[in-house]
Each structure stands twice: as structure tokens, then as C-alpha cells.
Short mmCIF file of C-alpha atoms in Angstrom, two decimals:
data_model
loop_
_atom_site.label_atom_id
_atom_site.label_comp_id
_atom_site.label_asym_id
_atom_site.label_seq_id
_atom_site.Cartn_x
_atom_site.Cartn_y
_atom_site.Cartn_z
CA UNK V 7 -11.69 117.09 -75.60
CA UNK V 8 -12.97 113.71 -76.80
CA UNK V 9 -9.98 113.14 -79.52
CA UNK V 10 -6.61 112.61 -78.10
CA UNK V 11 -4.45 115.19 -78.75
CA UNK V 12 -2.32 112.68 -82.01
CA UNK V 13 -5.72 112.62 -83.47
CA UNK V 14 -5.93 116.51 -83.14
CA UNK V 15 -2.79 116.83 -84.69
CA UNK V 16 -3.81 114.00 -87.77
CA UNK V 17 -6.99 116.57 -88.03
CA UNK V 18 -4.96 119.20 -88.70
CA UNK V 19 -2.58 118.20 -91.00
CA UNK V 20 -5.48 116.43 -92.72
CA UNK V 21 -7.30 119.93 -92.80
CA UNK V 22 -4.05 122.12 -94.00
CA UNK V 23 -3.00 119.67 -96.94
CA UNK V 24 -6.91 120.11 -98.08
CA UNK V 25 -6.59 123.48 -98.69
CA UNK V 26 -3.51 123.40 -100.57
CA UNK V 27 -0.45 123.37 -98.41
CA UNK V 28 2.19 121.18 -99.34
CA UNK V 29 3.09 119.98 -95.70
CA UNK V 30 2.45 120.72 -92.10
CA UNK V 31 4.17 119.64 -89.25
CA UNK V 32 4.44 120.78 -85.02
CA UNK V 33 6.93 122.49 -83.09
CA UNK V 34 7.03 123.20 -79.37
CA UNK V 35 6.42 127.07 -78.61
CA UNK V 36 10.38 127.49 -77.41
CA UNK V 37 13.82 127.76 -79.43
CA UNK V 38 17.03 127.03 -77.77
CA UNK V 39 19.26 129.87 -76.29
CA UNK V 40 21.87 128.94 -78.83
CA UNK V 41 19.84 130.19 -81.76
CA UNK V 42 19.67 133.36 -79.44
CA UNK V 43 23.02 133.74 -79.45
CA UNK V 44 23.41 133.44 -82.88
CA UNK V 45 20.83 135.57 -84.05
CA UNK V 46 22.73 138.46 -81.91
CA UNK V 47 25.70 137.33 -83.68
CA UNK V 48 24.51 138.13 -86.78
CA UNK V 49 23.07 140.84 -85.67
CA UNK V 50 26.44 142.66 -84.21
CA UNK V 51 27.79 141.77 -87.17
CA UNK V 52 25.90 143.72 -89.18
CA UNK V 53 24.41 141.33 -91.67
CA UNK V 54 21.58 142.02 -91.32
CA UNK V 55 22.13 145.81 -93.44
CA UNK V 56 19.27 148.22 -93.09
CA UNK V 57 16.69 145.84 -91.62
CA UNK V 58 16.86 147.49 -88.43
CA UNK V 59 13.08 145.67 -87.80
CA UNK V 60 14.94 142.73 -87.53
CA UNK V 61 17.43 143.87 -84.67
CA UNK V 62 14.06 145.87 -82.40
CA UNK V 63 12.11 142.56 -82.09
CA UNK V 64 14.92 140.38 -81.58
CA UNK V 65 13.96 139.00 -78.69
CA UNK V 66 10.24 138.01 -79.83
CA UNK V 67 11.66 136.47 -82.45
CA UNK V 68 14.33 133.91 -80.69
CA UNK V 69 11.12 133.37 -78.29
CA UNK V 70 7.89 132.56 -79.15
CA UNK V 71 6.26 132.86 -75.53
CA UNK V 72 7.28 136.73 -75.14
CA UNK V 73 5.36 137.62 -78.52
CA UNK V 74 2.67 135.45 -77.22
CA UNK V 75 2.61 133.84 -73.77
CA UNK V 76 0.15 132.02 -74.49
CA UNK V 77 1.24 129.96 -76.81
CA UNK V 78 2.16 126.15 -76.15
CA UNK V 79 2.51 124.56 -79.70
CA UNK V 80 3.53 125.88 -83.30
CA UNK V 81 1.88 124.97 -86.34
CA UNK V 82 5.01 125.00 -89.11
CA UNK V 83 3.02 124.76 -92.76
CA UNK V 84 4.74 125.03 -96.09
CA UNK V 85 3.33 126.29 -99.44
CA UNK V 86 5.20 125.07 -102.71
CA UNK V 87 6.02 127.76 -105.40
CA UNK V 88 8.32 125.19 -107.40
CA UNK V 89 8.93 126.47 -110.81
CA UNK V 90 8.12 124.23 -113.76
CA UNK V 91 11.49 125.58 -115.57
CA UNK V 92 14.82 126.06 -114.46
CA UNK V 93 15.07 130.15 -113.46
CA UNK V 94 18.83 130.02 -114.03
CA UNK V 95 17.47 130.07 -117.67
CA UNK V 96 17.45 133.85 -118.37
CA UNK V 97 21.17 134.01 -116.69
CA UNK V 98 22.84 134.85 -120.04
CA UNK V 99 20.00 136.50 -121.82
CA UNK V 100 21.30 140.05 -121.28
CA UNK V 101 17.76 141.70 -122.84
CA UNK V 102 15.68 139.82 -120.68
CA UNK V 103 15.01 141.29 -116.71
CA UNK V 104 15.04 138.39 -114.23
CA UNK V 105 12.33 138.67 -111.34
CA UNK V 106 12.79 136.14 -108.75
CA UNK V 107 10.11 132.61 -108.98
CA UNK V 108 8.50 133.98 -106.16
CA UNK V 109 7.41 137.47 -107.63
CA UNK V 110 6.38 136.51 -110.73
CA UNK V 111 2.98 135.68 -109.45
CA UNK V 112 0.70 136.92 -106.86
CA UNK V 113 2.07 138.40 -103.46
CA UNK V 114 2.62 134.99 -101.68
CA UNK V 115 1.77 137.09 -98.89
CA UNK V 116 -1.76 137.60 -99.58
CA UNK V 117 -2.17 133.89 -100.57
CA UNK V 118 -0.27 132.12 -97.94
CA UNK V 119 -2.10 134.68 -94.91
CA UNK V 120 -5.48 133.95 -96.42
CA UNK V 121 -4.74 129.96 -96.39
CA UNK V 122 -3.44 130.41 -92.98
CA UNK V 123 -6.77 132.33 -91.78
CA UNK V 124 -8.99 129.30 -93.60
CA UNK V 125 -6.99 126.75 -91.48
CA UNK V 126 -7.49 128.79 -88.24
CA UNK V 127 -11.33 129.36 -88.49
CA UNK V 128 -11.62 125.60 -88.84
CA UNK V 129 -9.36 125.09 -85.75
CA UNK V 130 -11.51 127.72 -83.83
CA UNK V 131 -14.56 125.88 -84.54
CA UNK V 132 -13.01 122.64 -83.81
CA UNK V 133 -10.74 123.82 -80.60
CA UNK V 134 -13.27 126.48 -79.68
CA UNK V 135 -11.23 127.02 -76.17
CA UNK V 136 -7.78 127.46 -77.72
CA UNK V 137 -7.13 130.91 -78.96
CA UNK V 138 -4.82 131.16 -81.55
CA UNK V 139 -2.41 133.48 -84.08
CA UNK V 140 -1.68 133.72 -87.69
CA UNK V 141 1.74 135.02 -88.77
CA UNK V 142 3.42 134.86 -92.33
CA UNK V 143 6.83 136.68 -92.91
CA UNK V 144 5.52 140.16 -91.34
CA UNK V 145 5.73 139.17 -87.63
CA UNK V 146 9.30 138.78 -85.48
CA UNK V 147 9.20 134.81 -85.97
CA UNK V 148 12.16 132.86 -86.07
CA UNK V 149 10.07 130.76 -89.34
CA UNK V 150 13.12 129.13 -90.49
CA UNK V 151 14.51 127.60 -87.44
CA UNK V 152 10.67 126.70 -86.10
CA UNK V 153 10.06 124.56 -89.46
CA UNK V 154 13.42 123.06 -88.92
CA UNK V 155 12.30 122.10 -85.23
CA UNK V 156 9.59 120.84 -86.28
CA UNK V 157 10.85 118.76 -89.50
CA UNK V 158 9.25 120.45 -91.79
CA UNK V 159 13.02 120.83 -93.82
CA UNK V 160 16.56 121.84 -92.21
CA UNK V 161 17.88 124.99 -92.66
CA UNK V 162 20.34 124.43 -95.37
CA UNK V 163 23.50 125.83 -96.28
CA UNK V 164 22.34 128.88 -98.03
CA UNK V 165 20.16 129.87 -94.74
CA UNK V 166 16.90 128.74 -96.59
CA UNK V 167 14.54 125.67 -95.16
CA UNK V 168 14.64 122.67 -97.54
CA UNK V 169 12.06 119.74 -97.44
CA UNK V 170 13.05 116.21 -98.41
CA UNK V 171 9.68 116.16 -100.42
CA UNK V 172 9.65 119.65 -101.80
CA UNK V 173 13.01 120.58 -102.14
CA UNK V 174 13.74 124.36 -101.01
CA UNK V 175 10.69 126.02 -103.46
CA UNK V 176 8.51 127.09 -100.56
CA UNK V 177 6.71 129.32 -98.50
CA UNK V 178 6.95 129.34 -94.55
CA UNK V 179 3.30 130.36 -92.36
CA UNK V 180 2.97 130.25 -88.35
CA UNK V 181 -0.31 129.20 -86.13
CA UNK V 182 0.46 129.57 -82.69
CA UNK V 183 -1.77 128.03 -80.76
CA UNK V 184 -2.65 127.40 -77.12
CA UNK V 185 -3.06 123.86 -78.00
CA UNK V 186 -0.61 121.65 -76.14
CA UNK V 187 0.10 119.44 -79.10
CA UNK V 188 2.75 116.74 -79.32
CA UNK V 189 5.61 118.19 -81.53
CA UNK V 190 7.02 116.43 -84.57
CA UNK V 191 10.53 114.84 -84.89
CA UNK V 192 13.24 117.64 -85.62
CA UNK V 193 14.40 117.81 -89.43
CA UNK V 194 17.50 116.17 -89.95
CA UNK V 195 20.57 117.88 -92.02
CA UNK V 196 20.77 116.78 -95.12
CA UNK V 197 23.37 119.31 -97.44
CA UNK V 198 26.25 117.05 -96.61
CA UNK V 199 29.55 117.79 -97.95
CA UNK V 200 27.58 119.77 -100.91
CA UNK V 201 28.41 123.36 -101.85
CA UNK V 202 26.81 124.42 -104.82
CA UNK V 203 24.30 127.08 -103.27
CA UNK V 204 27.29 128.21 -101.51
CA UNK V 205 29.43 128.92 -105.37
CA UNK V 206 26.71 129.63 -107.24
CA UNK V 207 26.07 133.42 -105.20
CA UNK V 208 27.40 135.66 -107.81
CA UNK V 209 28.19 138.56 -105.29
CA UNK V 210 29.67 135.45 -102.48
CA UNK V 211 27.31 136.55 -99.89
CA UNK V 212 27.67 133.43 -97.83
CA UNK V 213 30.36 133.80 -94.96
CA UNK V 214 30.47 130.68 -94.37
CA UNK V 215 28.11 128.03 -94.43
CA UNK V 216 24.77 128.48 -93.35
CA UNK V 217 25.55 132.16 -92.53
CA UNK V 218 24.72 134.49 -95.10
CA UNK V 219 25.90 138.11 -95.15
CA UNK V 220 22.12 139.78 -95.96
CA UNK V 221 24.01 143.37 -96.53
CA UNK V 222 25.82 141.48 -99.60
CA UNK V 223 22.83 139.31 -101.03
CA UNK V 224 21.69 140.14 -104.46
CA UNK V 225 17.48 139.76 -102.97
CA UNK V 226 18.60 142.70 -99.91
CA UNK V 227 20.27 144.79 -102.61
CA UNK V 228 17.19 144.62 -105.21
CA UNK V 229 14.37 144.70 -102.72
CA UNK V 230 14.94 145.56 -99.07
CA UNK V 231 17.78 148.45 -100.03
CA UNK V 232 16.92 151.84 -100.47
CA UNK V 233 20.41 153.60 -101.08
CA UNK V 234 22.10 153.42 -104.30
CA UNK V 235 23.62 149.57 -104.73
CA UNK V 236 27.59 149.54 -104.05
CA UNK V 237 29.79 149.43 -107.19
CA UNK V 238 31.53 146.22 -106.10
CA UNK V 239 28.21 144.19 -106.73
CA UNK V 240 26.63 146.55 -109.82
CA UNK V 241 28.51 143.92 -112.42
CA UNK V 242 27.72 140.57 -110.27
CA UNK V 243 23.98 141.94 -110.36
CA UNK V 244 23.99 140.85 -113.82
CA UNK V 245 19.94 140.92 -115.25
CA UNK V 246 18.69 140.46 -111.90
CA UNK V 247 15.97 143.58 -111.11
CA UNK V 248 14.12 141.96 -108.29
CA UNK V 249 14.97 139.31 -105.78
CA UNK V 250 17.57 136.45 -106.97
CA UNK V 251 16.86 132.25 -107.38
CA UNK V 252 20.76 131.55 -107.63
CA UNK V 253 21.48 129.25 -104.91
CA UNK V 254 18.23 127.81 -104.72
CA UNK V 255 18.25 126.89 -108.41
CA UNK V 256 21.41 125.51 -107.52
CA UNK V 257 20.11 122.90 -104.40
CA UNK V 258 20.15 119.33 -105.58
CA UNK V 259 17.41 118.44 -103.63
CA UNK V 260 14.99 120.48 -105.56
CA UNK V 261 14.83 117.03 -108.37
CA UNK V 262 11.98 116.17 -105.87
CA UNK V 263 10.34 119.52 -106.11
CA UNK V 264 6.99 118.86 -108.13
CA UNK V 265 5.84 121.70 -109.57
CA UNK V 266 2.35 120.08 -109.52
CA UNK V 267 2.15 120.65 -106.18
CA UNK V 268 2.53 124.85 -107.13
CA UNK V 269 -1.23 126.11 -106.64
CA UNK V 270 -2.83 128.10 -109.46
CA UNK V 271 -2.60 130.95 -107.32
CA UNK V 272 1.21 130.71 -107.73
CA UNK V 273 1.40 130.34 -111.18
CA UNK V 274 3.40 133.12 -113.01
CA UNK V 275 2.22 136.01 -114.88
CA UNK V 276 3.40 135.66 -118.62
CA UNK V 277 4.74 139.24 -118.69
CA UNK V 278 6.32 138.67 -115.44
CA UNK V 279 8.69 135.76 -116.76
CA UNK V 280 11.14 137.51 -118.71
CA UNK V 281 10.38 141.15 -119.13
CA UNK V 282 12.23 143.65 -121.80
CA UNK V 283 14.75 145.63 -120.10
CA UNK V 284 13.90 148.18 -122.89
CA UNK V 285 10.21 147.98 -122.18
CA UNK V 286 10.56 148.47 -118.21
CA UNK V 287 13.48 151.68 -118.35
CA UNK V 288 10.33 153.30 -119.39
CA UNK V 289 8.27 153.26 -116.57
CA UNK V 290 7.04 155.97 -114.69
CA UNK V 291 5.22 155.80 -111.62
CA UNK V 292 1.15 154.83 -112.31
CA UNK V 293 2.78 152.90 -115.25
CA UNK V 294 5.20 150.64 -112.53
CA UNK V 295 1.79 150.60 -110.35
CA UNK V 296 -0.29 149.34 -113.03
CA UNK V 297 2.10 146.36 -114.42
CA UNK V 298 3.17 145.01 -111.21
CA UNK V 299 -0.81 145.33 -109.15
CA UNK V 300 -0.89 142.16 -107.31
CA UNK V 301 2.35 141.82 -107.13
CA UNK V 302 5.15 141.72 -104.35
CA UNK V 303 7.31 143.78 -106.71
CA UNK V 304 5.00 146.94 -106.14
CA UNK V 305 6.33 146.97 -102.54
CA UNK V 306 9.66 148.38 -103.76
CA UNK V 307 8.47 151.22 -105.18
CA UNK V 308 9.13 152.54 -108.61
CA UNK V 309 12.55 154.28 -108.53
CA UNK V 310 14.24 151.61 -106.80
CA UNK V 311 12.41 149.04 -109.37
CA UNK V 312 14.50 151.76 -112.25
CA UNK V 313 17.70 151.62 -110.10
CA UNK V 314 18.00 147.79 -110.56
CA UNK V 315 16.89 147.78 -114.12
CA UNK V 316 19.09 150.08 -115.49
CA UNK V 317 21.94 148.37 -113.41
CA UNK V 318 20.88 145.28 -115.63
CA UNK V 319 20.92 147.69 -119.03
CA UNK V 320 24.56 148.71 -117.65
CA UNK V 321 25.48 145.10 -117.47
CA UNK V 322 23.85 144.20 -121.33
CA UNK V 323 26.47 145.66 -123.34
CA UNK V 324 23.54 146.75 -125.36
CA UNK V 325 24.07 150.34 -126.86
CA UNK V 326 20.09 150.48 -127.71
CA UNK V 327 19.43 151.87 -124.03
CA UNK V 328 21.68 154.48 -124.41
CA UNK V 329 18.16 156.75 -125.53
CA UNK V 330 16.50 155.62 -122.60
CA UNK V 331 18.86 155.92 -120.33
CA UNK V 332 20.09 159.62 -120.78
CA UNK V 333 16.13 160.32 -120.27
CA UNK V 334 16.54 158.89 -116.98
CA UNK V 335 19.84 161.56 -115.96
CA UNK V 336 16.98 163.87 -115.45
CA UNK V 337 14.66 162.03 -113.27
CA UNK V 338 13.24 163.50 -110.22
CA UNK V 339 14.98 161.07 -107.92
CA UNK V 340 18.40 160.73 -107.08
CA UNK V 341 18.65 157.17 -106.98
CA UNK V 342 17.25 157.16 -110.58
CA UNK V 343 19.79 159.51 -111.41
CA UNK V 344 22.67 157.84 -109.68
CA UNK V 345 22.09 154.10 -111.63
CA UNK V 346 21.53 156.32 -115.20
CA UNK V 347 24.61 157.30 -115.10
CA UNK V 348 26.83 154.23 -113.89
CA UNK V 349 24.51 152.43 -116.59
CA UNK V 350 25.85 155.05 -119.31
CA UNK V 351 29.58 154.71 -118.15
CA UNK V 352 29.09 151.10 -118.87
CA UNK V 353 27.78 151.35 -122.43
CA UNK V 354 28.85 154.72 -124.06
CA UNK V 355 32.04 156.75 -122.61
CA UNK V 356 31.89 159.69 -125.05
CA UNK V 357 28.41 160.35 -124.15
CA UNK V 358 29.13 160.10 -120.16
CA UNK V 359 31.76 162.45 -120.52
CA UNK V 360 29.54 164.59 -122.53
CA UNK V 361 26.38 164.31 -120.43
CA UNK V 362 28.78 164.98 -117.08
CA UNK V 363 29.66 168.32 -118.25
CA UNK V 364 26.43 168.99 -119.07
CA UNK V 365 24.70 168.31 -115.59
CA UNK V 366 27.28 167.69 -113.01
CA UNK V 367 27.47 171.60 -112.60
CA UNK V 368 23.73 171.80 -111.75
CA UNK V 369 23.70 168.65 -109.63
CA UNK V 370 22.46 168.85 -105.61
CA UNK V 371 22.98 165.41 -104.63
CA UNK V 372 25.93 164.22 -102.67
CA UNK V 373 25.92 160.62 -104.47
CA UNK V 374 24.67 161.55 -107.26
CA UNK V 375 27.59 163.92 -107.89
CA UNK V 376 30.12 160.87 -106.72
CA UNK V 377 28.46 158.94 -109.53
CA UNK V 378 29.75 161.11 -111.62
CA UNK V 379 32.80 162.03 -110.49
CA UNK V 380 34.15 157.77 -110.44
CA UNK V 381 36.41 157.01 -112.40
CA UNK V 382 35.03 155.83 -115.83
CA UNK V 383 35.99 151.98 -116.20
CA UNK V 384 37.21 152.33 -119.62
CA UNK V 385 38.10 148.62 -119.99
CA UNK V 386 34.35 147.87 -119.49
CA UNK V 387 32.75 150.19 -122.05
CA UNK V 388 31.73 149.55 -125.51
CA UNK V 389 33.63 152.11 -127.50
#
């Protein structure tokens, strides 16, 4: 190699903020044991819900070298999706469904992967005798604490990496590489005494901080959760139907988020910003496929997508889903079913009482027939 490896590393960085990430920075291939320890923690603890993936590749994550041995240095890059409005916005606009910044776009994973796989062709041709790997969010890698290491941001309070430059409005991708490559100065922490990601979780998901209970977290009951979504957080759910921004609205350091720095690619979908909750309780399957191609919301499938919306038309207090929503007591899933009817004991009691004696009798499902058997919270319900 005729360039020492600093000037490698300027050529890289160089190279990555040319095609459109917002900052790149180098870790060593290793993590402490403590973060090991942690991880299993967690783990045990069961805060991690249903993500069992997480808990079968534990060990590849905590380590770099055992998913690749190979690997000497990692390449830490961020990708800004910084919103040009403040997403806490829509909070008290009961009508409108709120789909996290991140979703409203294209699937970041398609756009991040493909800028990763740009910046490792170049470093093939440059570093032809260092092999290399591409990861983004789909891989056991520990992405959070590996930007951290390598200064990228700190993990904050609220378990989410935040840059000094960028605030906490971005995307995390991976190169390992068998380049032995002089690693960049840890991040510092920077939340301080601060807080306010930790009060502004409406269902108080955050143990303590900088551990977050996943199992409680508004973006694990939307998205990664496939059962019906626990009474106890159906009313702190509030509009959110996919994902939630609340307590990274809420970091101060995102006044030195520029949204210029948010590639086209990123930008959101006008349909996408602030949906009718009327308009999406009527989606059926190749309609749900249709609105959301492109987009990381198709992942969850269309009868969880109905779940969470009519949890948000059970939170409106608005009487003009009623229609809609006894349509959806007959749907062919249960999980459908189950949300209909907690979103009719919110809005109309004489009609849940009335629908319940008309379908409870023929009802299979074990918790779909709890759903209907709760007690109806009278004090909740517009009479």
C-alpha cells in the first residue's frame, strides 16, 4: 500500500460523505465484555419481548470477530433522516394517524444498503486485497454501541445514538473490513443531567436511563408485535399506528439537526405525513399493499397495520368510526377482530353491548372472546 493507512481512512470518509452520508467514522473490530454482560442482562430480563432473533445471535452481536474473523476495523457511517417539522405536531390531532419520520419515506433499508454497497465497490477497487462486509440493521451487530466507539454519537439516554452535528435523526450502516485502520476517538456523553426523552415516553418504557424496556415501547408494540397490544398501553398509544418519534422529538440536541442534510431519497411521501384514520380502517389487503409499496410499513403486514389504527380510532373520541369499525368485528383475523371491538367499547357502549350478544356466541378465538368479555370502561365512552 503506497498511502499510509490515515490517508486511507481520509479516502474513505472523503468517499462516504460524497455519496450522501452525513458522517463516517472507525471503530476497532472488538466491544468490551461489559457490553456483553449487559446485553445478557437485558436479555434475561426479558426486554427484549418477542425478538427472540435478538437473544440466538447474541454472541455475534457483542463480537464482531465471531460473525466475521476476519475483520480488523469497522466502518461506523450515519445517514440523516432529520425532519423539516416537528413530528410531535400531529400529537393532539386525534383524526390524523401518526407514522414514525422514518417510515414516511422509502425503506431506509433499501437506501442506506445500496449506499453502503456504492462505498464498498469503491473500497474493493481501491483495497483490492481487503475483503470486506456490508450490514445495515438485518445482521446481529451491536450498531449502536460500535458508532459510539467509534464517535460517531453516544448512546443517549433513550438507548438511541446521537451526533453532536446531527442530533439523534439518523440511520446506522456497518463495513467490516479486513483493513487494519486506525480507529477514531470514542464519542463522549453528552445527555447530562437532561431527562426529557426519558418523560416524554407516553407508555414509560425507559427503566432507567439508557435502558429501555423494548416489550413496553410504543415502536415494538406497533411494528415488531404480533399479538394483540396489552390494554395498559391501548390509551398511551394515542394516534400512533406505526413506529413512535416521542423521545427523539424530545432530544435537545436535535437544534443542530439540519434537515438539509436529509437526502431526497428520504424525503416523505405527502400521503404518508398525516393519514385519515377514516381513510386507512378501510383497507384491505392489496389496498394496504398498494399505499404503503416502498415502504417499511408494508413489512408489518396488513392486519397488524388495522390493529394499531383502530386502537388510534378507539383513542379519537370520534363516533364517525363507529360504521367502520363494526365492519371490522367480522374480519377474517383475530387480531382485527380483537382491536374492533376494544375500539367500539371506547366510542359507543350501547352498540358493544349490542354487537357482543350478537357474535360472542359464535366466536372461536380465545382473545378474541376475552376482548369481549372485559369489563366495558364506562367512564371512557362517549355516551
Amino acid at each position: 500500500m503506497n498511502n499510509s493507512k490515515q490517508d486511507m481512512v481520509n479516502a474513505i470518509k472523503a468517499e462516504a460523505l460524497r455519496l450522501g452520508f452525513a458522517d463516517c467514522a472507525i471503530s476497532p473490530a472488538t466491544i468490551a465484555s461489559e457490553h456483553y454482560q449487559y446485553l445478557q442482562t437485558w436479555l434475561k430480563a426479558g426486554h427484549h419481548g418477542d425478538m427472540t432473533w435478538m437473544e440466538e445471535r447474541a454472541e455475534q452481536r457483542a463480537d464482531p470477530k465471531i460473525l466475521w474473523p476476519d475483520a480488523k476495523s469497522v466502518i461506523m457511517l450515519s445517514y440523516s433522516y432529520a425532519p423539516s417539522y416537528d413530528p410531535m405536531l400531529l400529537a393532539e390531532m386525534k383524526d390524523k394517524a401518526r407514522i414514525s419520520v422514518y417510515a414516511q419515506g422509502r425503506d431506509y433499508h433499501d437506501i442506506v444498503k445500496k449506499l453502503l454497497k456504492a462505498l464498498a465497490r469503491w473500497m474493493v477497487e481501491k483495497y483490492p486485497d481487503y475483503p470486506l462486509k456490508v450490514f445495515v440493521d438485518t445482521a446481529p451487530v451491536m450498531e449502536k454501541r460500535l458508532a459510539h466507539q467509534s464517535g460517531l454519537g453516544w448512546q443517549g439516554k433513550h438507548s438511541n445514538v446521537i451526533s453532536r452535528s446531527h442530533g439523534n435523526w439518523i440511520f446506522l450502516g456497518a463495513i467490516y473490513t479486513a483493513l487494519d485502520l486506525p480507529p477514531d476517538k470514542e464519542a463522549r456523553d453528552n445527555c447530562g443531567a437532561c431527562t426529557a426523552c426519558q418523560t416524554a415516553c407516553p407508555t414509560n418504557a425507559f427503566i432507567a436511563p439508557y435502558r429501555l424496556d423494548a416489550a413496553s415501547c410504543i415502536s415494538y408494540l406497533t411494528i415488531e408485535n404480533k399479538a394483540p397490544i396489552a390494554r395498559k398501553f391501548r390509551a398511551a398509544i394515542g394516534n400512533h399506528i406505526y413506529g413512535c418519534d416521542d423521545c427523539l422529538a424530545a432530544c435537545p440536541w436535535n437544534k443542530f439537526a439540519d434537515s438539509a442534510h436529509r437526502q431526497k431519497a428520504m424525503l416523505p411521501k405527502i400521503e404518508m405525513f398525516a393519514p385519515n384514520i377514516a381513510d386507512l380502517l378501510q383497507l384491505d389487503d392489496a389496498a394496504f399493499r398498494e399505499f404503503f409499496s416502498g415502504s417499511p410499513v408494508k413489512r408489518t403486514g396488513r392486519d397488524r397495520f388495522i390493529r394499531n389504527v383502530l386502537i388510534a380510532a378507539g383513542n379519537s373520541g370520534n363516533a364517525q368510526y363507529i360504521g367502520p369499525i363494526i365492519i371490522l368485528l367480522d374480519d377474517p383475523h383475530a387480531v382485527v377482530r380483537g382491536a374492533a371491538i376494544w375500539a367500539l367499547s371506547m366510542l359507543d357502549k350501547d352498540q358493544f353491548h349490542a354487537q357482543r350478544s350478537l357474535r360472542l356466541p359464535q366466536e372461536q378465538d380465545a382473545n378474541v372472546i376475552a376482548e369481549w368479555n372485559e369489563i366495558c370502561p364506562v367512564e371512557a365512552i362517549i355516551t
